[in-house]
mmCIF file of C-alpha atoms in Angstrom:
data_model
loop_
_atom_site.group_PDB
_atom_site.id
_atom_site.type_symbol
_atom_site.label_atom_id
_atom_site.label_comp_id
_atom_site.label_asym_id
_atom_site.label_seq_id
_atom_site.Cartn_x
_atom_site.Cartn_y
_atom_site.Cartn_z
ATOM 1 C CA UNK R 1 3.319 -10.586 -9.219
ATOM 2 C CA UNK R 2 1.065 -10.856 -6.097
ATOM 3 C CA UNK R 3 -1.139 -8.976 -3.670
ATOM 4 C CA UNK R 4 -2.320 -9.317 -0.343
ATOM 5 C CA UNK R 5 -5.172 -7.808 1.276
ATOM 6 C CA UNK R 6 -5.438 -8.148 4.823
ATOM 7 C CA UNK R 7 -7.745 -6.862 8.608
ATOM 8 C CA UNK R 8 -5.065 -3.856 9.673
ATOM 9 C CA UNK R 9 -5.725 -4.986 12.939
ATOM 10 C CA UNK R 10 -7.803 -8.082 13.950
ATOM 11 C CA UNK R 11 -10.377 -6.127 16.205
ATOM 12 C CA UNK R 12 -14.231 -5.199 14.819
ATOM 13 C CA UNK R 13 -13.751 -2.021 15.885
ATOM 14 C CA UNK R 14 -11.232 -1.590 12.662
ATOM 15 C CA UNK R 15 -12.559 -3.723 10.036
ATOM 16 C CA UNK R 16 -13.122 -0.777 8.058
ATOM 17 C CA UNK R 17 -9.539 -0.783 7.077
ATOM 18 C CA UNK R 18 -7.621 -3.354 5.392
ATOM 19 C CA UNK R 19 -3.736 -3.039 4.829
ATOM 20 C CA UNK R 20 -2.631 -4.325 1.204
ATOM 21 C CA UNK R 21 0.629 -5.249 -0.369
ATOM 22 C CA UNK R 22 1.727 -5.621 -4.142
ATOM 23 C CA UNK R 23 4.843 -7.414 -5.451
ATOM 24 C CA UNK R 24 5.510 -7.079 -9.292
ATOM 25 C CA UNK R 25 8.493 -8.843 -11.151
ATOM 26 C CA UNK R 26 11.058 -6.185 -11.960
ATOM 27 C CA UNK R 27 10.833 -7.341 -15.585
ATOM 28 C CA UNK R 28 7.330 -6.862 -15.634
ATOM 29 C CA UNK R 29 6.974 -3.139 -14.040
ATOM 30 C CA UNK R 30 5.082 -0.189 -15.924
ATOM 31 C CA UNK R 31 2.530 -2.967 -17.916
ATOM 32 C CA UNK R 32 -0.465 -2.162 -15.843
ATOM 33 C CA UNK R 33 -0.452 -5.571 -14.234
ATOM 34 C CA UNK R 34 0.447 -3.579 -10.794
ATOM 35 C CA UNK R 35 -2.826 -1.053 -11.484
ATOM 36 C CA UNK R 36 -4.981 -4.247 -12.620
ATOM 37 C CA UNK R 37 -4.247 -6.315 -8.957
ATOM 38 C CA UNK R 38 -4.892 -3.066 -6.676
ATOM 39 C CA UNK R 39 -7.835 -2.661 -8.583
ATOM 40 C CA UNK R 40 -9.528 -6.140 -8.616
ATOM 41 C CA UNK R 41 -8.133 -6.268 -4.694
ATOM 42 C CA UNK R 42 -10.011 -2.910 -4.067
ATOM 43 C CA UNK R 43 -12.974 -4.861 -5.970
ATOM 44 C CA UNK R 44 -12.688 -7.719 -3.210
ATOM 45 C CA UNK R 45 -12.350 -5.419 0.284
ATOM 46 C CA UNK R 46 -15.033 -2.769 -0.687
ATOM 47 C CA UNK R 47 -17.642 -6.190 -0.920
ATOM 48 C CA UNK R 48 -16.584 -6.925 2.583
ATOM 49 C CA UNK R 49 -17.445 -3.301 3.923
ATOM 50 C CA UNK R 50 -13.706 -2.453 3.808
ATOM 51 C CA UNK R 51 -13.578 1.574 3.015
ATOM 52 C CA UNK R 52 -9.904 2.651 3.695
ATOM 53 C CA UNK R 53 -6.804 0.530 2.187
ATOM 54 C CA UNK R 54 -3.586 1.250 3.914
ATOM 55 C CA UNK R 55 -0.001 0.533 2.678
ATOM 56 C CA UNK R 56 3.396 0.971 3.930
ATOM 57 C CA UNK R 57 6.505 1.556 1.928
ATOM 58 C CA UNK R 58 9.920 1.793 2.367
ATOM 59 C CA UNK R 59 11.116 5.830 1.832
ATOM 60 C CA UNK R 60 13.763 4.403 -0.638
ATOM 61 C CA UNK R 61 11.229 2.929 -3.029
ATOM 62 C CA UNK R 62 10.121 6.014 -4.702
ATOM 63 C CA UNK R 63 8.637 4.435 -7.998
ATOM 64 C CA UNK R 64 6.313 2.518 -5.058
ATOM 65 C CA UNK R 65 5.201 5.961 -3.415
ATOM 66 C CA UNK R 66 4.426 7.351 -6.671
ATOM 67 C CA UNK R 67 2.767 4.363 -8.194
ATOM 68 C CA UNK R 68 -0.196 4.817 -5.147
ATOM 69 C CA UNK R 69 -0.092 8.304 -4.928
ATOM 70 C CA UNK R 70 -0.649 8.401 -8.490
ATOM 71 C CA UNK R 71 -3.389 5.880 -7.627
ATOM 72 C CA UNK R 72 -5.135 7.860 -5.142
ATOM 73 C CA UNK R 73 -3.294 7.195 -1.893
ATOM 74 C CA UNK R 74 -1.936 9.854 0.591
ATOM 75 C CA UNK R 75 0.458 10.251 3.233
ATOM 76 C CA UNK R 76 -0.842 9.646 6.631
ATOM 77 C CA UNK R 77 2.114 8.477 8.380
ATOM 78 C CA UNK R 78 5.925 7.833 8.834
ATOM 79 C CA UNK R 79 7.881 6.033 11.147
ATOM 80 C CA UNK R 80 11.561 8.325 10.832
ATOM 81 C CA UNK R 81 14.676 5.725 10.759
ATOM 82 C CA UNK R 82 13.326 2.332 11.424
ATOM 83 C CA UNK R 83 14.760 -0.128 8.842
ATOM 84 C CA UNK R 84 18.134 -0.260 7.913
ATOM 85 C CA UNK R 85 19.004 -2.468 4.189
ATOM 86 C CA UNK R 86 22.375 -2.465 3.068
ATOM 87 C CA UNK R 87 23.996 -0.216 6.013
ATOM 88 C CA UNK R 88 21.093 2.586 5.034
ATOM 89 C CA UNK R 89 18.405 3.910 7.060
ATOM 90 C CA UNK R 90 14.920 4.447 5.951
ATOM 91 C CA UNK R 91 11.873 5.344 7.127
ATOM 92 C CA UNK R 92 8.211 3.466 6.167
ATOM 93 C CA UNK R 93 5.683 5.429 4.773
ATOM 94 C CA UNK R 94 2.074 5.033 5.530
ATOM 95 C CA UNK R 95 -0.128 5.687 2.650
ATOM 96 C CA UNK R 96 -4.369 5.646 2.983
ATOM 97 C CA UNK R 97 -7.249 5.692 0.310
ATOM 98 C CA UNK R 98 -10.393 6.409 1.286
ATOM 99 C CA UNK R 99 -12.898 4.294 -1.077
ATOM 100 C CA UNK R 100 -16.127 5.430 0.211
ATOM 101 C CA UNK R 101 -15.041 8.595 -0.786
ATOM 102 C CA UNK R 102 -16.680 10.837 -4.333
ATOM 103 C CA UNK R 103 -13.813 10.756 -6.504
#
């Protein structure tokens, strides 16, 4: 697997926020290695002043919603019908954690 943490946009004014993306194996889902990247990522960001991480997900990958809501993130955003993959629509979900927050 892999992550990517990158500026949500590339403007001061939002380098607060930094939009992150995990890709795990298939054979090598529900073996923490998923929880252990966000984590060290989330390590990396919040020592560069970042205090929100953003992600966006596909609607059809429900075991990717759940694995950041169970992680902390939240809805804060949906874009209704804009990909299509294999003749279906979907919409991408926005998901937020606040880090600077108690809890």
């Amino acid at each position: 697997g892999f992550g990517v943490a990158k500026p949500f946009l590339p403007f001061v004014t939002f380098s607060r926020a930094s939009a992150v993306s995990l890709y795990i194996h298939h054979d090598h889902l529900r073996q923490g290695i998923g929880k252990m990247l966000l984590e060290f990522m989330t390590g990396v960001v919040k020592a560069r002043g970042v205090s929100v991480l953003l992600v966006n997900i596909s609607s059809k990958n429900e075991e990717g919603l759940l694995f950041h809501q169970n992680l902390g993130f939240v809805e804060c955003g949906r874009f209704h019908t804009i990909g299509m993959k294999n003749g279906e629509l979907f919409d991408m979900v926005w998901l937020e954690k606040q880090l600077d927050k108690p809890g």
